[in-house]
Short mmCIF file of C-alpha atoms and ligand atoms in Angstrom, two decimals:
data_model
loop_
_atom_site.label_atom_id
_atom_site.label_comp_id
_atom_site.label_asym_id
_atom_site.label_seq_id
_atom_site.Cartn_x
_atom_site.Cartn_y
_atom_site.Cartn_z
CA UNK A 21 19.66 -9.65 -11.43
CA UNK A 22 16.84 -9.48 -8.78
CA UNK A 23 17.73 -6.57 -6.35
CA UNK A 24 16.06 -7.31 -2.68
CA UNK A 25 14.56 -4.06 -1.81
CA UNK A 26 15.05 -3.10 1.95
CA UNK A 27 13.89 0.42 1.47
CA UNK A 28 10.53 1.32 3.08
CA UNK A 29 7.99 1.08 -0.02
CA UNK A 30 7.94 -0.20 -2.49
CA UNK A 31 8.76 -3.55 -1.12
CA UNK A 32 10.01 -6.88 -2.20
CA UNK A 33 6.99 -8.98 -3.50
CA UNK A 34 7.18 -12.47 -3.47
CA UNK A 35 6.62 -14.38 -6.54
CA UNK A 36 3.74 -16.18 -6.06
CA UNK A 37 2.10 -12.70 -5.11
CA UNK A 38 3.56 -11.21 -8.10
CA UNK A 39 2.13 -13.75 -10.36
CA UNK A 40 -1.36 -12.92 -9.52
CA UNK A 41 -0.86 -9.72 -11.20
CA UNK A 42 -0.99 -11.21 -14.39
CA UNK A 43 -4.35 -13.27 -14.12
CA UNK A 44 -6.95 -12.91 -16.96
CA UNK A 45 -8.97 -9.62 -16.39
CA UNK A 46 -12.76 -10.16 -15.09
CA UNK A 47 -15.35 -6.98 -15.61
CA UNK A 48 -15.51 -4.89 -12.68
CA UNK A 49 -19.08 -5.03 -13.09
CA UNK A 50 -19.54 -8.87 -12.54
CA UNK A 51 -20.81 -10.64 -9.65
CA UNK A 52 -16.91 -12.01 -9.19
CA UNK A 53 -15.84 -8.40 -8.54
CA UNK A 54 -18.06 -7.63 -6.27
CA UNK A 55 -17.18 -11.02 -4.47
CA UNK A 56 -13.57 -10.60 -4.66
CA UNK A 57 -14.03 -6.63 -3.38
CA UNK A 58 -16.16 -7.50 -0.67
CA UNK A 59 -13.67 -10.68 0.68
CA UNK A 60 -11.02 -7.81 0.54
CA UNK A 61 -12.62 -5.88 2.54
CA UNK A 62 -13.73 -8.47 5.11
CA UNK A 63 -9.97 -9.85 5.95
CA UNK A 64 -9.10 -5.93 6.14
CA UNK A 65 -11.41 -5.20 9.09
CA UNK A 66 -9.85 -8.95 10.78
CA UNK A 67 -6.26 -7.26 10.17
CA UNK A 68 -7.77 -4.00 11.74
CA UNK A 69 -10.16 -5.57 14.42
CA UNK A 70 -12.68 -3.23 12.81
CA UNK A 71 -16.26 -3.46 12.20
CA UNK A 72 -15.98 -0.14 10.12
CA UNK A 73 -16.81 0.13 6.28
CA UNK A 74 -13.39 -0.85 4.24
CA UNK A 75 -12.97 1.65 1.21
CA UNK A 76 -10.17 0.35 -1.64
CA UNK A 77 -8.79 2.91 -3.79
CA UNK A 78 -7.09 2.60 -7.00
CA UNK A 79 -4.35 5.19 -6.09
CA UNK A 80 -1.22 5.27 -3.60
CA UNK A 81 -1.81 6.16 0.02
CA UNK A 82 -1.45 9.67 -0.40
CA UNK A 83 -4.68 9.68 -2.55
CA UNK A 84 -6.73 8.57 0.28
CA UNK A 85 -5.14 10.90 3.07
CA UNK A 86 -6.19 13.79 0.53
CA UNK A 87 -9.73 12.54 0.18
CA UNK A 88 -9.92 11.98 4.06
CA UNK A 89 -9.12 15.88 5.05
CA UNK A 90 -10.93 17.12 2.52
CA UNK A 91 -14.14 14.93 2.95
CA UNK A 92 -14.59 15.22 6.71
CA UNK A 93 -13.11 18.73 7.64
CA UNK A 94 -15.66 20.97 7.84
CA UNK A 95 -14.22 23.46 10.24
CA UNK A 96 -10.45 23.11 10.59
CA UNK A 97 -8.22 20.64 10.75
CA UNK A 98 -5.44 19.92 13.42
CA UNK A 99 -2.38 18.40 11.49
CA UNK A 100 0.15 17.11 14.01
CA UNK A 101 3.72 16.16 12.36
CA UNK A 102 6.90 14.50 12.86
CA UNK A 103 8.21 14.41 9.67
CA UNK A 104 7.46 14.56 5.68
CA UNK A 105 4.57 12.50 5.90
CA UNK A 106 2.90 14.30 8.49
CA UNK A 107 3.55 17.69 6.86
CA UNK A 108 1.62 16.39 3.91
CA UNK A 109 -1.53 16.10 5.18
CA UNK A 110 -1.23 20.03 5.72
CA UNK A 111 0.02 20.50 2.21
CA UNK A 112 -2.85 18.61 1.19
CA UNK A 113 -5.58 20.92 3.24
CA UNK A 114 -4.09 23.93 2.09
CA UNK A 115 -3.81 23.00 -1.85
CA UNK A 116 -7.75 21.88 -1.13
CA UNK A 117 -8.78 25.10 0.61
CA UNK A 118 -9.39 23.04 3.77
CA UNK A 119 -8.73 25.64 6.78
CA UNK A 120 -5.74 23.75 8.64
CA UNK A 121 -2.85 24.54 11.27
CA UNK A 122 0.15 22.67 11.60
CA UNK A 123 1.66 21.63 14.83
CA UNK A 124 5.22 20.01 14.10
CA UNK A 125 7.97 18.55 16.35
CA UNK A 126 11.60 18.30 15.62
CA UNK A 127 12.51 15.60 13.48
CA UNK A 128 13.42 12.34 15.39
CA UNK A 129 10.50 13.09 18.23
CA UNK A 130 7.55 11.98 18.48
CA UNK A 131 3.85 13.99 19.34
CA UNK A 132 3.16 14.67 22.95
CA UNK A 133 -0.48 13.52 23.55
CA UNK A 134 -0.35 16.67 25.91
CA UNK A 135 -0.02 18.82 22.99
CA UNK A 136 -2.92 17.08 21.21
CA UNK A 137 -4.95 17.76 24.05
CA UNK A 138 -4.17 21.19 24.47
CA UNK A 139 -4.93 21.88 21.01
CA UNK A 140 -8.21 20.10 20.93
CA UNK A 141 -9.07 21.94 24.03
CA UNK A 142 -9.32 25.26 21.97
CA UNK A 143 -12.27 23.98 20.18
CA UNK A 144 -11.21 25.07 16.79
CA UNK A 145 -10.98 21.84 15.45
CA UNK A 146 -13.00 19.36 14.18
CA UNK A 147 -10.80 16.98 12.39
CA UNK A 148 -7.17 15.63 13.37
CA UNK A 149 -4.80 13.83 11.14
CA UNK A 150 -1.35 12.45 12.30
CA UNK A 151 1.09 9.84 11.49
CA UNK A 152 1.31 6.50 13.21
CA UNK A 153 4.33 5.21 11.83
CA UNK A 154 6.60 8.15 10.35
CA UNK A 155 8.98 6.67 7.47
CA UNK A 156 11.10 9.58 7.34
CA UNK A 157 12.30 9.24 10.72
CA UNK A 158 11.80 5.98 11.65
CA UNK A 159 9.88 7.22 14.37
CA UNK A 160 6.05 5.67 15.64
CA UNK A 161 3.76 7.99 17.62
CA UNK A 162 2.07 6.61 20.94
CA UNK A 163 -0.74 6.00 19.23
CA UNK A 164 -2.51 4.24 22.36
CA UNK A 165 -2.05 7.35 24.31
CA UNK A 166 -3.04 9.81 21.44
CA UNK A 167 -6.33 7.86 21.58
CA UNK A 168 -6.65 8.13 25.05
CA UNK A 169 -6.70 11.75 24.20
CA UNK A 170 -8.84 11.29 21.61
CA UNK A 171 -11.74 9.95 23.39
CA UNK A 172 -12.11 13.23 25.13
CA UNK A 173 -13.01 15.16 21.99
CA UNK A 174 -15.79 13.04 20.35
CA UNK A 175 -16.59 15.53 17.80
CA UNK A 176 -13.21 15.29 16.12
CA UNK A 177 -12.38 13.35 13.52
CA UNK A 178 -9.51 10.89 14.02
CA UNK A 179 -7.49 10.21 10.66
CA UNK A 180 -4.43 8.13 11.27
CA UNK A 181 -1.68 7.49 8.08
CA UNK A 182 -0.93 4.01 8.94
CA UNK A 183 0.88 3.49 5.47
CA UNK A 184 3.76 2.35 6.53
CA UNK A 185 3.02 0.25 9.58
CA UNK A 186 -0.64 -1.38 8.78
CA UNK A 187 -0.10 -5.16 8.32
CA UNK A 188 3.28 -5.03 10.15
CA UNK A 189 2.56 -3.13 13.78
CA UNK A 190 -0.41 -4.56 15.45
CA UNK A 191 -3.44 -1.69 15.24
CA UNK A 192 -6.92 -1.98 16.39
CA UNK A 193 -8.76 0.40 14.62
CA UNK A 194 -11.87 0.60 16.66
CA UNK A 195 -10.20 0.03 20.24
CA UNK A 196 -8.37 3.31 19.06
CA UNK A 197 -11.27 4.63 18.31
CA UNK A 198 -10.04 5.70 14.80
CA UNK A 199 -12.33 6.85 12.15
CA UNK A 200 -9.96 6.70 9.22
CA UNK A 201 -6.98 4.60 9.04
CA UNK A 202 -5.26 4.31 5.88
CA UNK A 203 -2.33 2.51 4.05
CA UNK A 204 -1.08 1.84 0.91
CA UNK A 205 -0.42 -1.66 -0.69
CA UNK A 206 3.34 -1.72 -1.36
CA UNK A 207 4.60 -1.23 2.37
CA UNK A 208 3.78 -3.74 5.28
CA UNK A 209 1.07 -5.79 3.03
CA UNK A 210 4.01 -6.67 0.53
CA UNK A 211 2.11 -6.06 -2.60
CA UNK A 212 2.96 -3.60 -5.89
CA UNK A 213 2.34 -0.14 -5.43
CA UNK A 214 -1.26 0.99 -7.18
CA UNK A 215 -3.41 0.14 -4.36
CA UNK A 216 -4.57 1.87 -1.00
CA UNK A 217 -7.02 0.99 1.69
CA UNK A 218 -8.88 3.05 4.72
CA UNK A 219 -11.84 2.40 7.27
CA UNK A 220 -14.56 5.01 7.05
CA UNK A 221 -16.18 5.09 10.52
CA UNK A 222 -20.01 5.97 10.81
CA UNK A 223 -18.63 9.04 12.98
CA UNK A 224 -16.43 10.20 9.54
CA UNK A 225 -19.89 9.20 7.16
CA UNK A 226 -21.77 11.82 9.29
CA UNK A 227 -19.29 14.09 8.76
CA UNK A 228 -18.52 14.01 5.31
CA UNK A 229 -22.40 14.44 4.72
CA UNK A 230 -22.25 18.21 5.94
CA UNK A 231 -18.98 18.97 3.84
CA UNK A 232 -20.02 20.60 0.66
CA UNK A 233 -16.73 20.47 -1.49
CA UNK A 234 -15.22 17.04 -1.28
CA UNK A 235 -14.10 16.60 -4.92
CA UNK A 236 -14.73 13.94 -6.92
CA UNK A 237 -12.03 10.80 -7.77
CA UNK A 238 -11.49 11.11 -3.65
CA UNK A 239 -14.73 11.61 -2.50
CA UNK A 240 -15.27 9.27 0.48
CA UNK A 241 -18.68 9.64 0.95
CA UNK A 242 -18.98 8.84 -2.86
CA UNK A 243 -17.41 5.77 -2.58
CA UNK A 244 -18.84 4.75 0.14
CA UNK A 245 -22.78 4.92 -1.09
CA UNK A 246 -21.82 3.36 -4.13
CA UNK A 247 -20.30 0.36 -2.95
CA UNK A 248 -23.28 0.30 -0.38
CA UNK A 249 -25.90 0.40 -3.50
CA UNK A 250 -23.35 -1.65 -5.78
CA UNK A 251 -22.48 -4.71 -3.75
CA UNK A 252 -18.71 -3.69 -3.08
CA UNK A 253 -17.94 -2.17 -6.52
CA UNK A 254 -16.41 0.95 -7.11
CA UNK A 255 -17.80 4.49 -8.73
CA UNK A 256 -14.70 3.95 -11.24
CA UNK A 257 -12.45 1.21 -12.62
CA UNK A 258 -10.19 -0.36 -9.80
CA UNK A 259 -7.11 -1.79 -10.69
CA UNK A 260 -8.18 -5.64 -10.72
CA UNK A 261 -4.64 -6.80 -10.97
CA UNK A 262 -4.22 -5.29 -7.64
CA UNK A 263 -7.11 -6.62 -6.15
CA UNK A 264 -6.36 -10.30 -7.27
CA UNK A 265 -2.75 -9.84 -5.49
CA UNK A 266 -4.40 -8.31 -2.35
CA UNK A 267 -6.94 -11.33 -1.87
CA UNK A 268 -4.22 -13.89 -2.05
CA UNK A 269 -1.97 -12.01 0.22
CA UNK A 270 -4.50 -11.07 3.05
CA UNK A 271 -5.43 -15.09 3.08
CA UNK A 272 -1.58 -15.81 2.83
CA UNK A 273 -1.11 -13.26 6.01
CA UNK A 274 -4.36 -14.57 7.67
CA UNK A 275 -4.60 -18.29 7.15
CA UNK A 276 -1.13 -19.30 6.08
CA UNK A 277 1.64 -16.94 8.31
CA UNK A 278 -1.23 -15.95 10.83
CA UNK A 279 -1.64 -12.00 12.06
CA UNK A 280 0.04 -12.57 15.23
CA UNK A 281 3.32 -14.18 13.81
CA UNK A 282 3.59 -11.35 11.18
CA UNK A 283 3.42 -8.86 13.99
CA UNK A 284 5.84 -10.65 15.84
CA UNK A 285 8.11 -11.07 12.97
CA UNK A 286 8.33 -7.35 12.59
CA UNK A 287 8.90 -7.08 16.46
CA UNK A 288 12.02 -9.71 15.84
CA UNK A 289 13.03 -8.06 12.59
CA UNK A 290 13.41 -4.08 14.05
CA UNK A 291 15.10 -5.53 17.64
CA UNK A 292 17.88 -6.91 15.23
CA UNK A 293 18.46 -3.89 13.16
CA UNK A 294 18.02 -1.62 16.26
CA UNK A 295 20.91 -3.93 18.17
CA UNK A 296 23.20 -3.70 15.53
CA UNK A 297 22.88 -0.17 15.09
CA UNK A 298 23.57 0.73 18.71
CA UNK A 299 26.69 -1.50 18.42
CA UNK A 300 27.83 -0.11 14.48
CA UNK A 301 26.25 3.19 14.35
CA UNK A 302 23.80 5.53 16.43
CA UNK A 303 19.87 5.45 16.45
CA UNK A 304 18.34 8.66 15.02
CA UNK A 305 15.46 9.71 17.08
CA UNK A 306 13.61 9.34 20.33
CA UNK A 307 14.98 5.49 21.51
CA UNK A 308 11.66 5.21 23.49
CA UNK A 309 9.48 5.49 19.99
CA UNK A 310 11.38 3.43 17.50
CA UNK A 311 9.32 2.22 14.66
CA UNK A 312 8.93 -1.47 14.19
CA UNK A 313 8.77 -1.20 10.51
CA UNK A 314 12.01 1.19 9.38
CA UNK A 315 14.89 2.57 11.40
CA UNK A 316 16.99 5.37 10.80
CA UNK A 317 20.73 5.02 11.46
CA UNK A 318 22.40 8.51 12.28
CA UNK A 319 25.70 8.17 10.26
CA UNK A 320 27.86 8.96 12.99
CA UNK A 321 30.63 6.99 10.86
CA UNK A 322 30.75 9.65 8.33
CA UNK A 323 30.07 6.97 5.63
CA UNK A 324 29.41 7.94 2.13
CA UNK A 325 25.84 6.37 1.87
CA UNK A 326 25.33 6.29 -2.18
CA UNK A 327 28.48 4.25 -2.38
CA UNK A 328 27.54 2.27 0.42
CA UNK A 329 24.20 1.52 -1.27
CA UNK A 330 26.02 1.02 -5.02
CA UNK A 331 27.96 -1.89 -3.40
CA UNK A 332 24.91 -3.22 -1.86
CA UNK A 333 23.34 -3.37 -5.18
CA UNK A 334 26.36 -5.08 -6.78
CA UNK A 335 25.61 -7.69 -4.19
CA UNK A 336 21.65 -8.16 -5.30
CA UNK A 337 20.09 -5.51 -1.92
CA UNK A 338 19.55 -2.27 -1.60
CA UNK A 339 19.06 0.24 1.60
CA UNK A 340 17.41 4.12 1.63
CA UNK A 341 19.19 6.80 1.96
CA UNK A 342 17.89 9.46 4.60
CA UNK A 343 14.97 11.59 3.94
CA UNK A 344 15.30 15.08 2.16
CA UNK A 345 17.48 17.24 4.37
CA UNK A 346 18.61 14.13 6.56
CA UNK A 347 19.92 12.65 3.16
CA UNK A 348 23.79 11.42 3.89
CA UNK A 349 23.15 12.39 7.77
CA UNK A 350 20.90 9.34 8.29
CA UNK A 351 20.13 6.13 6.15
CA UNK A 352 17.15 4.23 6.52
CA UNK A 353 16.64 0.21 6.75
CA UNK A 354 13.25 -1.17 5.84
CA UNK A 355 12.39 -4.23 7.37
CA UNK A 356 8.73 -4.88 6.57
CA UNK A 357 6.03 -7.03 4.52
CA UNK A 358 7.73 -10.47 3.79
CA UNK A 359 11.13 -9.69 4.84
CA UNK A 360 12.40 -12.49 6.77
CA UNK A 361 14.93 -12.58 9.39
CA UNK A 362 17.48 -14.61 7.53
CA UNK A 363 17.53 -11.55 4.38
CA UNK A 364 17.85 -8.94 7.53
CA UNK A 365 21.00 -10.87 8.69
CA UNK A 366 22.23 -11.16 5.06
CA UNK A 367 21.93 -7.64 4.49
CA UNK A 368 23.43 -6.54 8.00
CA UNK A 369 26.30 -9.13 7.32
CA UNK A 370 27.36 -7.63 3.84
CA UNK A 371 26.89 -4.19 4.94
CA UNK A 372 29.43 -5.15 7.95
CA UNK A 373 31.62 -6.60 5.23
CA UNK A 374 31.47 -3.87 3.18
CA UNK A 375 32.43 -1.20 5.80
CA UNK A 376 34.70 -3.42 7.35
CA UNK A 377 33.35 -2.97 10.46
C1 LIG B 426 5.04 5.97 2.01
C2 LIG B 426 3.99 6.79 2.83
C3 LIG B 426 3.02 7.82 2.25
C4 LIG B 426 3.09 7.86 1.10
O1 LIG B 426 1.88 7.18 0.46
P1 LIG B 426 1.78 6.43 -0.95
O2 LIG B 426 1.64 5.07 -0.90
O3 LIG B 426 3.44 6.56 -1.62
O4 LIG B 426 0.82 7.80 -1.43
C5 LIG B 426 2.44 8.29 3.50
N1 LIG B 426 2.74 8.40 4.60
C6 LIG B 426 3.72 7.24 5.27
C7 LIG B 426 4.15 7.30 6.44
C8 LIG B 426 4.35 6.43 4.41
O5 LIG B 426 5.50 5.84 4.77
#
């Protein structure tokens, strides 16, 4: 039986999207490959409202995160973390001998834009890495206010992990002044894991040119130069099945569902889940910065989350336990990608039924 996934990635993928993954292969050095990859880039530019170049990577999003911090930090990176994924940027920097400092908030809170201002005003940093939507805590950072602060620091490359929000939460990359926005295929875009996507601004390109050891596979400048020279082809063999699926799905998002409708559906799903949580449990974290794509529930009833999930799986659906040390203390319900309002209601009714609440 198919288990509907209400976990924050990988998400449930529609049958018609899955079918695209099994189409006959094409050569990656053909005109068709160029056209396919150009179309994907142009459609991602529409979703992100950006004129900057799009880079595709056959890796999950972490690959591009590592590539971004390594390719574009010359002096020192300031990493702002509100949870596990934010801290991952810092670990990537340390493991690549990139100079970096980590600024953490307590779990469940967002980053205070004034803290960013205070840290950057020291003049020590030339790259800022931050998470937009922290999947481990269900908190979305106030990206508009953060972007306002960043406008005062034109020499700092602004990198944003949008892995669990892009395609579900409206984010206009150029308006926000983001240099590198990153996402993965298996979250709000609704295709299987294995492909990631980022923007790469003029400023980021100029910076990368001054950085010596940018690595190889995730050297963003090398990828950029290659696609310019070879008409949207990539240095190494990309996952063509993912390209077919993403191409099809982007057309669906832009021309069938409509991007604004998709964003609104995410707002509506989040509201339903949050209201249910307020009634039956408690929300984890700061209510003024709740995520639109995943909700973290404080387990105030002290239920056994694993048992609940086992019962749900028998009924063909699955949620997520809390992440790391938040396991059993919280659990998470994802409401992203192509999940519909009816699916959410069905899930919540089943949880009510299982728990007798
Ligand atoms: C899932 C996730 C990641 C990791 O992405 P992968 O595609 O698994 O590498 C990073 N950041 C956030 C916010 C995520 O939700």
